[in-house]
XYZ file of N, CA, C and O in Angstrom:
884
model
N 98.944 12.667 -123.954
C 97.752 12.440 -124.142
C 97.365 11.960 -125.477
O 98.167 12.073 -126.467
N 96.252 11.122 -125.679
C 95.960 10.545 -127.038
C 95.687 11.591 -128.054
O 95.024 12.618 -127.635
N 96.176 11.414 -129.173
C 95.901 12.425 -130.182
C 94.461 12.419 -130.669
O 93.702 11.484 -130.338
N 94.006 13.368 -131.459
C 92.776 13.227 -132.182
C 92.639 12.016 -133.072
O 93.806 11.426 -133.418
N 91.595 11.533 -133.465
C 91.528 10.332 -134.389
C 92.456 10.552 -135.588
O 92.365 11.728 -136.123
N 93.047 9.585 -136.103
C 93.817 9.716 -137.192
C 93.057 10.125 -138.515
O 91.787 9.848 -138.511
N 93.601 10.646 -139.370
C 92.917 11.300 -140.678
C 91.970 10.209 -141.354
O 91.125 10.570 -141.791
N 92.356 8.874 -141.267
C 91.611 7.834 -141.868
C 90.612 7.119 -141.098
O 90.097 6.258 -141.426
N 90.292 7.839 -139.858
C 89.321 7.195 -138.874
C 88.022 8.103 -138.863
O 88.214 9.340 -138.836
N 86.892 7.489 -138.855
C 85.688 8.238 -138.789
C 85.006 7.862 -137.490
O 84.994 6.751 -137.193
N 84.543 9.037 -136.757
C 83.717 8.667 -135.527
C 82.377 9.082 -135.639
O 81.930 9.880 -136.391
N 81.357 8.074 -135.232
C 80.095 8.338 -135.425
C 79.343 8.235 -134.009
O 79.811 7.361 -133.141
N 78.390 8.938 -133.804
C 77.548 8.882 -132.542
C 76.112 8.580 -132.917
O 75.804 8.863 -134.085
N 75.351 8.049 -131.943
C 73.990 7.593 -132.446
C 73.029 7.699 -131.196
O 73.412 8.022 -130.060
N 71.717 7.639 -131.382
C 70.809 7.780 -130.476
C 71.016 6.563 -129.437
O 70.291 6.721 -128.427
N 71.695 5.577 -129.711
C 71.789 4.559 -128.639
C 72.976 4.843 -127.691
O 73.302 4.061 -126.714
N 73.568 6.090 -127.852
C 74.680 6.575 -126.953
C 75.940 6.018 -127.301
O 76.922 6.460 -126.542
N 76.036 5.189 -128.127
C 77.375 4.567 -128.467
C 78.208 5.355 -129.484
O 77.755 5.792 -130.455
N 79.494 5.465 -129.324
C 80.496 6.067 -130.104
C 81.203 4.967 -130.870
O 81.816 4.135 -130.165
N 81.266 4.859 -132.083
C 81.931 3.859 -132.792
C 82.975 4.587 -133.881
O 82.797 5.639 -134.403
N 84.367 4.075 -133.854
C 85.375 4.313 -134.849
C 85.361 3.450 -136.018
O 85.380 2.194 -135.760
N 85.527 4.036 -137.118
C 85.626 3.202 -138.327
C 86.864 3.572 -139.218
O 87.211 4.707 -139.284
N 87.305 2.449 -139.726
C 88.505 2.556 -140.709
C 87.925 3.087 -142.008
O 87.043 2.235 -142.562
N 88.213 4.257 -142.546
C 87.703 4.731 -143.758
C 88.073 4.090 -144.893
O 87.500 4.237 -145.971
N 89.078 3.288 -144.947
C 89.576 2.524 -146.153
C 88.993 1.181 -146.178
O 88.361 0.834 -147.219
N 88.859 0.410 -145.104
C 88.097 -0.902 -145.045
C 86.588 -0.923 -144.750
O 85.906 -1.807 -145.048
N 86.247 0.339 -144.090
C 84.838 0.428 -143.622
C 84.554 -0.505 -142.305
O 83.409 -0.551 -141.877
N 85.655 -1.020 -141.679
C 85.609 -1.998 -140.605
C 85.481 -0.957 -139.350
O 86.130 -0.097 -139.226
N 84.717 -1.474 -138.325
C 84.707 -0.779 -137.079
C 85.841 -1.319 -136.337
O 86.200 -2.456 -136.130
N 86.741 -0.160 -135.914
C 87.810 -0.450 -135.133
C 87.792 -0.543 -133.646
O 88.654 -1.074 -132.821
N 86.881 0.304 -133.092
C 86.635 0.283 -131.710
C 85.254 0.901 -131.377
O 84.652 1.681 -132.037
N 84.764 0.604 -130.092
C 83.499 1.083 -129.732
C 83.764 1.697 -128.363
O 84.359 1.076 -127.321
N 83.277 2.870 -127.945
C 83.147 3.453 -126.688
C 81.952 3.128 -126.018
O 80.765 3.261 -126.716
N 81.847 2.818 -124.750
C 80.764 2.469 -124.035
C 79.756 3.681 -123.946
O 80.036 4.762 -124.046
N 78.472 3.207 -124.115
C 77.301 4.179 -124.125
C 76.893 4.825 -122.781
O 77.295 4.204 -121.755
N 76.430 5.940 -122.878
C 75.700 6.652 -121.841
C 74.350 5.879 -121.594
O 73.832 5.250 -122.475
N 73.658 6.261 -120.610
C 72.269 5.765 -120.370
C 71.239 6.760 -121.125
O 70.067 6.494 -121.030
N 71.775 7.744 -121.842
C 70.881 8.570 -122.377
C 71.145 8.763 -123.930
O 72.213 8.336 -124.367
N 70.224 9.129 -124.692
C 70.428 9.195 -126.292
C 71.357 10.372 -126.611
O 71.313 11.445 -125.967
N 72.198 10.224 -127.631
C 73.031 11.371 -128.031
C 72.597 11.825 -129.453
O 72.227 10.862 -130.303
N 72.505 13.006 -129.871
C 72.026 13.575 -131.024
C 73.076 14.149 -131.738
O 72.888 14.420 -133.095
N 74.197 14.624 -131.242
C 75.178 15.413 -132.014
C 76.419 15.282 -131.288
O 76.543 14.904 -130.062
N 77.637 15.371 -132.072
C 79.032 15.224 -131.226
C 79.995 16.007 -132.084
O 79.979 16.338 -133.162
N 81.121 16.350 -131.357
C 82.306 16.855 -131.988
C 83.520 16.533 -131.258
O 83.315 16.161 -130.004
N 84.628 16.361 -131.899
C 85.903 16.031 -131.233
C 86.753 17.318 -130.745
O 86.940 18.123 -131.571
N 87.113 17.256 -129.554
C 88.058 18.394 -129.063
C 89.224 17.804 -128.236
O 89.008 17.130 -127.163
N 90.344 17.897 -128.792
C 91.568 17.262 -128.248
C 91.322 15.802 -128.014
O 91.200 15.063 -129.004
N 91.583 15.288 -126.864
C 91.389 13.958 -126.622
C 90.105 13.446 -126.187
O 89.887 12.360 -125.610
N 88.935 14.206 -126.399
C 87.711 13.929 -125.921
C 86.742 14.199 -126.970
O 86.992 14.826 -128.054
N 85.615 13.416 -126.889
C 84.556 13.606 -127.753
C 83.366 14.230 -126.903
O 82.982 13.867 -125.866
N 82.848 15.330 -127.501
C 81.604 15.840 -126.752
C 80.327 15.544 -127.304
O 80.122 15.589 -128.608
N 79.341 14.846 -126.649
C 78.139 14.476 -127.145
C 76.882 15.358 -126.557
O 76.981 15.549 -125.333
N 76.118 15.955 -127.528
C 74.894 16.608 -126.961
C 73.689 15.601 -126.897
O 73.372 14.748 -127.799
N 73.211 15.534 -125.687
C 72.288 14.296 -125.265
C 70.890 14.825 -125.134
O 70.558 16.042 -125.007
N 69.973 13.791 -125.120
C 68.653 13.943 -124.985
C 68.074 14.649 -123.878
O 66.981 15.349 -123.824
N 68.831 14.611 -122.584
C 68.405 15.272 -121.400
C 68.954 16.621 -121.334
O 68.850 17.233 -120.081
N 69.501 17.247 -122.260
C 69.889 18.576 -122.319
C 71.441 18.804 -121.776
O 71.917 19.961 -121.712
N 72.221 17.712 -121.405
C 73.404 17.831 -121.057
C 74.398 17.455 -122.096
O 74.198 16.578 -122.935
N 75.529 18.177 -122.154
C 76.590 17.978 -123.025
C 77.726 17.146 -122.398
O 78.236 17.756 -121.285
N 77.998 16.026 -122.831
C 79.018 15.094 -122.092
C 80.232 15.012 -122.813
O 80.186 14.621 -123.882
N 81.468 15.170 -122.219
C 82.757 15.050 -122.697
C 83.171 13.631 -122.005
O 83.151 13.517 -120.907
N 83.873 12.766 -122.972
C 84.573 11.706 -122.406
C 85.717 11.358 -123.302
O 85.845 11.726 -124.536
N 86.693 10.761 -122.641
C 87.836 10.294 -123.260
C 87.849 9.401 -124.464
O 87.208 8.428 -124.452
N 88.520 9.801 -125.660
C 88.585 8.927 -126.947
C 89.079 7.560 -126.540
O 88.818 6.685 -127.138
N 90.088 7.616 -125.661
C 90.919 6.372 -125.546
C 90.044 5.262 -124.844
O 90.190 4.080 -125.096
N 89.307 5.525 -123.730
C 88.522 4.415 -123.114
C 87.100 4.907 -122.850
O 86.413 4.084 -122.302
N 86.626 6.034 -123.186
C 85.167 6.378 -122.937
C 84.972 7.033 -121.590
O 83.753 7.282 -121.228
N 86.066 7.120 -120.819
C 85.744 7.607 -119.341
C 85.310 9.100 -119.318
O 85.635 9.869 -120.222
N 84.363 9.376 -118.428
C 83.765 10.678 -118.374
C 84.735 11.796 -118.046
O 85.705 11.502 -117.187
N 84.698 12.904 -118.722
C 85.601 13.883 -118.518
C 85.029 15.315 -117.781
O 85.565 15.798 -117.004
N 83.982 15.653 -118.436
C 83.113 16.909 -118.001
C 81.778 16.926 -118.584
O 81.489 16.244 -119.479
N 81.093 17.651 -117.821
C 79.566 17.890 -118.283
C 79.288 19.397 -118.429
O 79.810 20.061 -117.628
N 78.641 19.757 -119.518
C 78.099 21.103 -119.646
C 76.596 21.163 -119.397
O 75.787 20.650 -120.273
N 76.121 21.821 -118.291
C 74.787 21.639 -117.991
C 73.987 23.086 -118.023
O 74.706 24.099 -117.715
N 72.889 22.971 -118.442
C 72.104 24.265 -118.332
C 70.859 24.076 -119.270
O 69.684 24.672 -118.991
N 70.981 23.437 -120.332
C 69.784 23.255 -121.255
C 68.713 22.353 -120.623
O 69.073 21.600 -119.696
N 67.551 22.466 -120.951
C 66.349 21.822 -120.246
C 65.658 20.834 -121.295
O 64.630 20.319 -120.893
N 66.363 20.651 -122.425
C 65.635 19.667 -123.369
C 66.834 19.243 -124.289
O 67.902 19.651 -124.121
N 66.480 18.498 -125.261
C 67.351 17.887 -126.153
C 68.523 18.794 -126.687
O 68.084 19.800 -127.282
N 69.785 18.368 -126.850
C 70.782 19.130 -127.516
C 70.770 18.881 -129.101
O 70.830 17.608 -129.280
N 70.724 19.715 -129.883
C 70.370 19.534 -131.332
C 71.841 19.843 -131.987
O 71.942 19.068 -133.141
N 72.749 20.602 -131.551
C 73.814 20.859 -132.384
C 74.860 21.579 -131.340
O 74.518 22.226 -130.378
N 76.110 21.255 -131.742
C 77.250 21.874 -130.814
C 78.266 22.396 -131.864
O 78.441 21.808 -132.979
N 79.032 23.445 -131.441
C 80.263 23.961 -132.120
C 81.222 24.471 -131.120
O 80.802 25.154 -130.124
N 82.451 24.295 -131.315
C 83.501 24.662 -130.369
C 84.611 25.519 -130.989
O 84.775 25.439 -132.187
N 85.136 26.458 -130.265
C 86.319 27.170 -130.613
C 87.380 26.746 -129.597
O 87.182 25.777 -128.730
N 88.565 27.376 -129.458
C 89.636 26.997 -128.559
C 89.207 27.417 -127.191
O 89.824 26.708 -126.273
N 88.324 28.237 -126.945
C 87.879 28.688 -125.661
C 86.427 28.325 -125.212
O 86.133 28.410 -124.060
N 85.533 28.160 -126.232
C 84.201 28.116 -125.903
C 83.459 26.866 -126.555
O 83.904 26.558 -127.637
N 82.218 26.664 -126.101
C 81.406 25.703 -126.733
C 80.076 26.271 -126.764
O 79.431 26.948 -125.839
N 79.583 26.318 -127.919
C 78.245 26.871 -128.394
C 77.296 25.706 -128.625
O 77.661 24.743 -129.359
N 75.983 26.005 -128.081
C 75.076 24.627 -128.327
C 73.639 25.220 -128.528
O 73.294 26.345 -128.083
N 72.879 24.476 -129.265
C 71.565 24.796 -129.671
C 70.650 23.598 -129.124
O 71.119 22.472 -129.108
N 69.293 24.032 -128.752
C 68.608 23.047 -127.979
C 67.169 23.307 -128.259
O 66.642 24.097 -128.826
N 66.523 22.156 -128.083
C 65.019 22.106 -128.146
C 64.228 22.987 -127.111
O 63.019 23.122 -127.021
N 64.937 23.447 -126.246
C 64.455 24.338 -125.197
C 64.329 25.747 -125.841
O 64.119 26.724 -124.907
N 64.557 25.948 -126.917
C 64.547 27.378 -127.607
C 65.723 28.158 -127.379
O 65.642 29.457 -127.589
N 66.687 27.597 -126.885
C 67.889 28.493 -126.444
C 69.249 28.111 -127.174
O 69.262 26.973 -127.497
N 70.014 29.072 -127.265
C 71.371 28.987 -127.589
C 72.240 29.265 -126.268
O 71.944 30.297 -125.641
N 73.154 28.360 -125.952
C 74.049 28.627 -124.728
C 75.464 28.542 -125.225
O 75.931 27.992 -126.051
N 76.238 29.387 -124.551
C 77.732 29.673 -124.775
C 78.341 29.168 -123.491
O 78.234 29.701 -122.284
N 79.174 28.206 -123.443
C 79.876 27.808 -122.194
C 81.419 27.992 -122.433
O 82.027 27.932 -123.583
N 81.965 28.102 -121.298
C 83.428 28.158 -121.255
C 83.997 26.771 -121.372
O 83.517 25.967 -120.658
N 84.780 26.515 -122.427
C 85.181 24.985 -122.730
C 85.883 24.291 -121.566
O 85.517 23.253 -121.276
N 86.796 24.988 -120.933
C 87.690 24.370 -119.995
C 86.892 24.138 -118.554
O 87.256 23.140 -117.914
N 85.997 25.095 -118.170
C 85.635 25.059 -116.856
C 83.905 24.370 -117.070
O 83.426 24.030 -115.972
N 83.187 24.513 -118.074
C 81.977 24.162 -118.173
C 80.989 25.177 -117.754
O 79.741 25.100 -117.815
N 81.561 26.432 -117.323
C 80.564 27.549 -116.950
C 79.783 28.153 -118.052
O 80.347 28.269 -119.214
N 78.432 28.236 -117.841
C 77.666 28.772 -118.887
C 77.801 30.285 -118.963
O 77.532 31.207 -117.960
N 78.327 30.854 -119.997
C 78.580 32.296 -120.128
C 77.469 33.170 -120.663
O 77.247 34.264 -120.270
N 76.584 32.580 -121.607
C 75.448 33.246 -122.119
C 74.342 32.279 -122.366
O 74.467 31.161 -122.843
N 73.074 32.738 -122.139
C 71.928 31.985 -122.476
C 71.026 32.838 -123.420
O 70.572 33.988 -122.887
N 70.769 32.437 -124.520
C 70.181 33.444 -125.644
C 68.904 32.787 -126.163
O 68.730 31.847 -126.668
N 67.889 33.453 -125.983
C 66.379 33.027 -126.202
C 65.872 33.785 -127.568
O 64.561 33.574 -127.709
N 66.595 34.467 -128.286
C 66.039 35.166 -129.384
C 65.294 34.476 -130.377
O 64.340 35.017 -131.145
N 65.640 33.109 -130.599
C 64.892 32.523 -131.760
C 63.498 32.281 -131.273
O 62.688 32.137 -132.078
N 63.185 32.178 -129.892
C 61.892 31.884 -129.484
C 61.129 30.562 -130.177
O 59.969 30.511 -130.494
N 62.026 29.608 -130.417
C 61.578 28.335 -131.022
C 62.763 27.374 -130.917
O 63.878 27.856 -130.680
N 62.521 26.083 -131.303
C 63.640 25.218 -131.165
C 64.816 25.564 -131.979
O 64.609 26.046 -133.085
N 66.060 25.553 -131.467
C 67.135 25.813 -132.140
C 67.745 24.427 -132.765
O 68.020 23.602 -131.984
N 67.972 24.405 -133.956
C 68.308 23.078 -134.536
C 69.763 23.035 -135.167
O 70.223 22.024 -135.358
N 70.271 24.112 -135.310
C 71.722 24.227 -135.787
C 72.532 25.291 -135.242
O 72.045 26.419 -135.068
N 73.780 24.932 -134.834
C 74.828 25.943 -134.441
C 75.933 25.711 -135.299
O 76.422 24.452 -135.226
N 76.670 26.654 -135.594
C 77.961 26.420 -136.331
C 78.712 27.790 -136.462
O 78.165 28.940 -136.021
N 79.994 27.727 -136.891
C 80.853 28.953 -137.031
C 81.849 28.646 -138.019
O 82.032 27.558 -138.515
N 82.574 29.774 -138.266
C 83.706 29.545 -139.250
C 85.076 29.699 -138.490
O 85.282 30.546 -137.621
N 85.864 28.649 -138.585
C 87.088 28.445 -137.896
C 88.002 29.699 -137.937
O 88.680 29.930 -137.015
N 88.064 30.376 -139.035
C 89.024 31.500 -139.276
C 88.239 32.837 -138.640
O 88.782 33.882 -138.890
N 87.110 32.747 -138.160
C 86.376 33.823 -137.467
C 85.706 33.493 -136.198
O 84.565 33.368 -136.114
N 86.547 32.970 -135.222
C 86.004 32.393 -134.052
C 85.277 33.359 -133.146
O 84.644 32.981 -132.137
N 85.312 34.726 -133.445
C 84.633 35.761 -132.445
C 83.215 35.823 -132.679
O 82.393 36.462 -131.840
N 82.707 35.120 -133.813
C 81.236 35.131 -134.012
C 80.760 33.740 -134.257
O 81.601 32.848 -134.629
N 79.491 33.300 -134.000
C 78.847 31.918 -134.452
C 77.586 32.421 -134.843
O 76.873 33.403 -134.894
N 77.027 31.218 -135.451
C 75.650 31.389 -136.246
C 74.703 30.261 -135.696
O 75.019 29.265 -135.088
N 73.377 30.594 -135.749
C 72.451 29.536 -135.342
C 71.232 29.760 -136.262
O 70.919 30.743 -136.714
N 70.400 28.645 -136.293
C 69.110 28.556 -136.997
C 68.120 27.584 -136.301
O 68.499 26.650 -135.557
N 66.972 27.676 -136.731
C 65.906 26.870 -136.126
C 64.543 26.958 -136.554
O 64.211 27.237 -137.786
N 63.588 26.508 -135.633
C 62.226 26.381 -136.092
C 61.511 27.864 -136.563
O 60.519 27.758 -137.046
N 62.193 28.823 -136.094
C 61.626 30.206 -136.407
C 61.730 30.620 -137.868
O 61.483 31.794 -138.329
N 62.634 29.727 -138.566
C 62.909 29.960 -139.980
C 63.964 31.042 -140.190
O 64.214 31.561 -141.295
N 64.632 31.456 -139.141
C 65.675 32.523 -139.249
C 66.999 32.173 -138.913
O 67.207 31.044 -138.252
N 68.026 32.709 -139.497
C 69.345 32.454 -139.144
C 69.937 33.675 -138.388
O 69.714 34.980 -138.913
N 70.766 33.360 -137.225
C 71.154 34.591 -136.659
C 72.774 34.513 -136.463
O 73.314 33.500 -136.253
N 73.248 35.640 -136.255
C 74.734 35.742 -136.171
C 74.822 36.413 -134.751
O 74.319 37.469 -134.348
N 75.857 35.871 -133.991
C 76.111 36.197 -132.377
C 77.474 36.497 -132.268
O 78.516 35.943 -132.915
N 77.691 37.596 -131.401
C 79.042 37.923 -130.844
C 79.423 36.892 -129.687
O 78.553 36.823 -128.767
N 80.515 36.241 -129.867
C 80.779 35.020 -128.817
C 81.037 35.594 -127.525
O 80.512 35.046 -126.569
N 81.617 36.668 -127.492
C 82.050 37.137 -126.148
C 80.921 37.929 -125.322
O 80.689 37.704 -124.088
N 80.227 38.627 -126.081
C 79.000 39.547 -125.433
C 77.721 38.817 -125.485
O 76.799 39.251 -124.618
N 77.618 37.977 -126.419
C 76.232 37.217 -126.591
C 75.300 38.123 -127.375
O 74.042 37.656 -127.400
N 75.747 39.233 -127.891
C 74.820 39.988 -128.621
C 74.403 39.500 -130.017
O 75.299 38.921 -130.739
N 73.168 39.732 -130.376
C 72.840 39.144 -131.707
C 73.182 40.340 -132.731
O 72.756 41.385 -132.621
N 74.032 40.023 -133.667
C 74.705 40.956 -134.475
C 73.787 41.118 -135.795
O 73.730 42.236 -136.394
N 73.119 39.972 -136.198
C 72.203 40.044 -137.316
C 71.338 38.913 -137.498
O 71.492 37.774 -136.873
N 70.055 39.205 -137.952
C 68.977 38.209 -138.158
C 68.644 38.375 -139.504
O 68.265 39.158 -140.153
N 68.763 37.024 -140.054
C 68.539 36.752 -141.636
C 67.131 36.183 -141.815
O 66.866 35.057 -141.030
N 66.340 36.491 -142.822
C 65.104 35.824 -143.046
C 65.133 35.638 -144.463
O 65.585 36.253 -145.338
N 64.456 34.374 -144.924
C 64.445 34.023 -146.288
C 63.830 32.611 -146.553
O 63.237 32.402 -147.615
N 63.936 31.878 -145.492
C 63.580 30.445 -145.606
C 62.007 30.444 -145.179
O 61.498 31.385 -144.468
N 61.324 29.478 -145.768
C 59.905 29.370 -145.363
C 59.523 28.019 -144.483
O 58.353 27.799 -144.342
N 60.576 27.610 -144.011
C 60.334 26.424 -143.094
C 61.538 26.357 -142.136
O 62.480 27.177 -142.326
N 61.572 25.498 -141.274
C 62.707 25.472 -140.248
C 64.032 25.313 -140.803
O 64.290 24.606 -141.841
N 64.973 26.026 -140.267
C 66.361 26.123 -140.577
C 67.048 24.614 -139.992
O 67.047 24.678 -138.699
N 67.480 23.760 -140.682
C 67.925 22.438 -140.155
C 69.319 22.333 -140.064
O 69.745 21.355 -139.079
N 70.105 22.974 -140.654
C 71.660 22.679 -140.852
C 72.320 24.003 -141.339
O 71.804 24.775 -142.148
N 73.567 24.226 -140.711
C 74.339 25.292 -141.209
C 75.790 24.833 -141.504
O 76.298 23.889 -140.876
N 76.280 25.452 -142.649
C 77.625 24.899 -143.184
C 78.480 26.109 -143.405
O 78.216 26.973 -144.283
N 79.709 26.278 -142.845
C 80.585 27.390 -143.218
C 81.124 27.226 -144.422
O 81.600 26.286 -144.947
N 81.287 28.482 -145.073
C 82.027 28.580 -146.445
C 83.261 29.324 -146.285
O 84.327 28.872 -146.765
N 83.256 30.504 -145.583
C 84.404 31.443 -145.642
C 84.268 32.437 -144.376
O 83.079 32.476 -143.829
N 85.197 33.200 -144.051
C 84.777 34.196 -143.051
C 83.724 35.043 -143.499
O 83.664 35.480 -144.677
N 82.684 35.324 -142.589
C 81.481 36.037 -142.797
C 80.467 35.361 -143.550
O 79.343 35.962 -143.804
N 80.783 34.152 -144.043
C 79.885 33.421 -145.027
C 79.275 32.037 -144.508
O 80.138 31.253 -143.878
N 77.971 31.748 -144.658
C 77.538 30.533 -144.046
C 76.392 30.207 -145.097
O 75.754 30.954 -145.699
N 76.161 28.813 -145.182
C 75.060 28.317 -145.930
C 74.178 27.671 -144.970
O 74.429 26.918 -144.125
N 72.835 27.894 -145.209
C 71.698 27.430 -144.274
C 70.880 26.318 -145.104
O 70.569 26.779 -146.241
N 70.581 25.229 -144.688
C 69.744 24.234 -145.298
C 68.443 24.313 -144.508
O 68.289 24.453 -143.295
N 67.258 23.933 -145.213
C 66.014 24.233 -144.548
C 65.047 22.860 -145.029
O 65.323 22.268 -146.112
N 64.079 22.794 -144.184
C 63.048 21.992 -144.691
C 62.140 22.538 -145.801
O 61.307 21.643 -146.300
N 62.290 23.654 -146.150
C 61.784 24.129 -147.425
C 62.523 23.819 -148.769
O 62.136 24.309 -149.733
N 63.425 22.853 -148.600
C 64.166 22.258 -149.639
C 65.097 23.310 -150.408
O 65.369 22.951 -151.579
N 65.481 24.123 -149.684
C 66.455 25.081 -150.252
C 67.613 25.255 -149.419
O 67.597 25.036 -148.286
N 68.716 25.809 -149.976
C 69.907 26.158 -149.269
C 70.232 27.576 -149.467
O 70.263 28.030 -150.854
N 70.313 28.524 -148.569
C 70.726 29.958 -148.879
C 72.146 30.225 -148.361
O 72.583 29.812 -147.308
N 72.842 31.065 -149.157
C 74.102 31.457 -148.796
C 73.983 32.958 -148.343
O 73.468 33.807 -148.871
N 74.706 33.081 -146.988
C 74.634 34.363 -146.417
C 75.977 34.908 -146.251
O 76.942 34.201 -146.014
N 75.975 36.143 -146.226
C 77.268 37.010 -145.762
C 76.871 37.913 -144.677
O 75.888 38.742 -144.876
N 77.519 37.873 -143.473
C 76.919 38.483 -142.559
C 77.267 40.111 -142.698
O 76.807 40.984 -141.866
N 77.940 40.608 -143.558
C 78.031 41.848 -143.892
C 76.894 42.510 -145.007
O 76.983 43.635 -145.258
N 76.166 41.535 -145.402
C 74.993 41.886 -146.401
C 73.787 41.907 -145.554
O 73.553 41.209 -144.606
N 72.631 42.403 -146.132
C 71.357 42.530 -145.615
C 70.484 41.207 -145.931
O 69.569 40.857 -145.186
N 70.794 40.643 -147.165
C 70.017 39.387 -147.544
C 70.910 38.385 -147.966
O 72.091 38.519 -148.262
N 70.254 37.273 -148.444
C 71.037 36.142 -148.909
C 71.638 36.448 -150.255
O 71.113 37.218 -151.141
N 72.838 35.839 -150.527
C 73.417 36.200 -151.867
C 73.450 35.287 -152.763
O 73.781 35.464 -153.995
N 72.882 33.948 -152.460
C 72.718 32.888 -153.521
C 71.771 32.022 -153.002
O 71.538 31.995 -151.722
N 71.103 31.279 -153.893
C 70.044 30.316 -153.613
C 70.239 28.935 -154.270
O 70.384 29.008 -155.388
N 70.278 27.948 -153.502
C 70.423 26.441 -154.135
C 69.159 25.847 -153.831
O 68.681 25.603 -152.954
N 68.670 25.086 -155.092
C 67.329 24.464 -155.025
C 67.609 23.139 -155.598
O 67.487 22.817 -156.816
N 68.078 22.203 -154.691
C 68.214 20.850 -155.188
C 66.991 19.998 -155.364
O 65.905 20.478 -154.735
N 66.976 19.069 -156.358
C 65.693 18.425 -156.694
C 65.536 17.345 -155.713
O 65.736 16.115 -155.983
N 65.163 17.594 -154.397
C 65.193 16.642 -153.395
C 64.242 17.084 -152.313
O 63.427 18.132 -152.260
N 64.216 16.194 -151.158
C 63.384 16.518 -150.060
C 64.047 17.606 -149.179
O 65.097 18.197 -149.512
N 63.453 17.773 -148.033
C 64.076 18.734 -147.080
C 65.749 18.405 -146.796
O 66.058 17.303 -146.908
N 66.419 19.546 -146.689
C 67.907 19.296 -146.450
C 68.231 19.076 -144.990
O 67.792 19.828 -144.104
N 68.848 18.009 -144.713
C 69.146 17.589 -143.285
C 70.726 17.677 -143.012
O 70.938 17.639 -141.789
N 71.464 17.755 -144.063
C 72.945 17.760 -143.736
C 73.723 18.303 -144.873
O 73.204 18.325 -146.045
N 74.890 19.070 -144.543
C 75.602 19.649 -145.403
C 77.061 19.571 -145.096
O 77.390 19.657 -143.867
N 77.989 19.630 -146.165
C 79.288 19.552 -145.933
C 80.015 20.127 -147.125
O 79.758 19.779 -148.339
N 81.068 20.932 -147.022
C 81.893 21.279 -147.993
C 82.892 20.248 -148.412
O 83.680 19.792 -147.380
N 82.808 19.734 -149.616
C 83.711 18.674 -149.932
C 85.181 19.175 -150.320
O 86.085 18.813 -149.633
N 85.211 19.940 -151.452
C 86.572 20.478 -151.882
C 86.243 21.323 -153.002
O 85.258 21.089 -153.798
N 87.068 22.312 -153.299
C 87.084 23.105 -154.536
C 85.551 23.872 -154.513
O 85.064 23.865 -155.703
N 84.959 24.104 -153.421
C 83.659 24.802 -153.505
C 82.589 23.893 -153.760
O 81.466 24.250 -154.055
N 82.750 22.634 -153.695
C 81.645 21.685 -153.781
C 80.862 21.454 -152.644
O 81.495 21.067 -151.679
N 79.542 21.605 -152.605
C 78.743 21.544 -151.434
C 77.964 20.132 -151.360
O 77.327 19.995 -152.425
N 78.147 19.348 -150.618
C 77.357 18.030 -150.548
C 76.206 18.264 -149.533
O 76.293 18.701 -148.548
N 74.983 17.765 -150.117
C 73.785 17.819 -149.274
C 73.338 16.631 -149.055
O 73.181 15.732 -149.826
N 72.734 16.409 -147.807
C 71.861 15.254 -147.318
C 70.495 15.536 -147.268
O 70.186 16.676 -146.585
N 69.625 14.844 -147.828
C 68.240 15.070 -147.764
C 67.491 13.892 -147.282
O 67.858 12.809 -147.167
N 66.305 14.269 -146.647
C 65.379 13.167 -146.315
C 64.143 13.762 -145.533
O 64.130 14.921 -145.319
N 63.220 12.924 -145.229
C 62.086 13.256 -144.448
C 62.322 13.483 -142.944
O 63.386 13.081 -142.404
């Protein structure tokens, strides 16, 4: 089977439904996968497939080699905002106010979680701690979930606007970015945030750990 994209290749997805592969050295587009008829808002690569969260509430998997459909994950009733995968499960957040957990191989929905009671904008987890995952949304809260049981293990409060993005730091630790223009560092073993980052910028829309503890922030309206 085709391998994952090589280290020097970047995959991007867009609301036009098209997946493009880029050479990170030259910046040239090396290939394009045909688009779906619906908009895609988020994506992740799993094995030889790319999974795209779409505007119609469906998560679609297709082959990286030729774009052929592979599987669909159905259950959400509105736009998919975020996805995160483990070796066995797919976790997703949606504008339908829910978090869902699917079995990765079969597409079966194992849990539907409505504790946020508002649009869920971010779902993420720590690779070295796959038994739990995190979510955040319009209710300004960050939640930690048990992957197998669907139980909400902890609810964090601290932001004053919607939680837009989550970035893993280490086992038990996550950074949440918000429209309140701050990023908070959480430890699932603690009751409150352990650190606060206040960049001189607009709302935080993207975050990534670069290296050596350096956190890159993307901001915008």
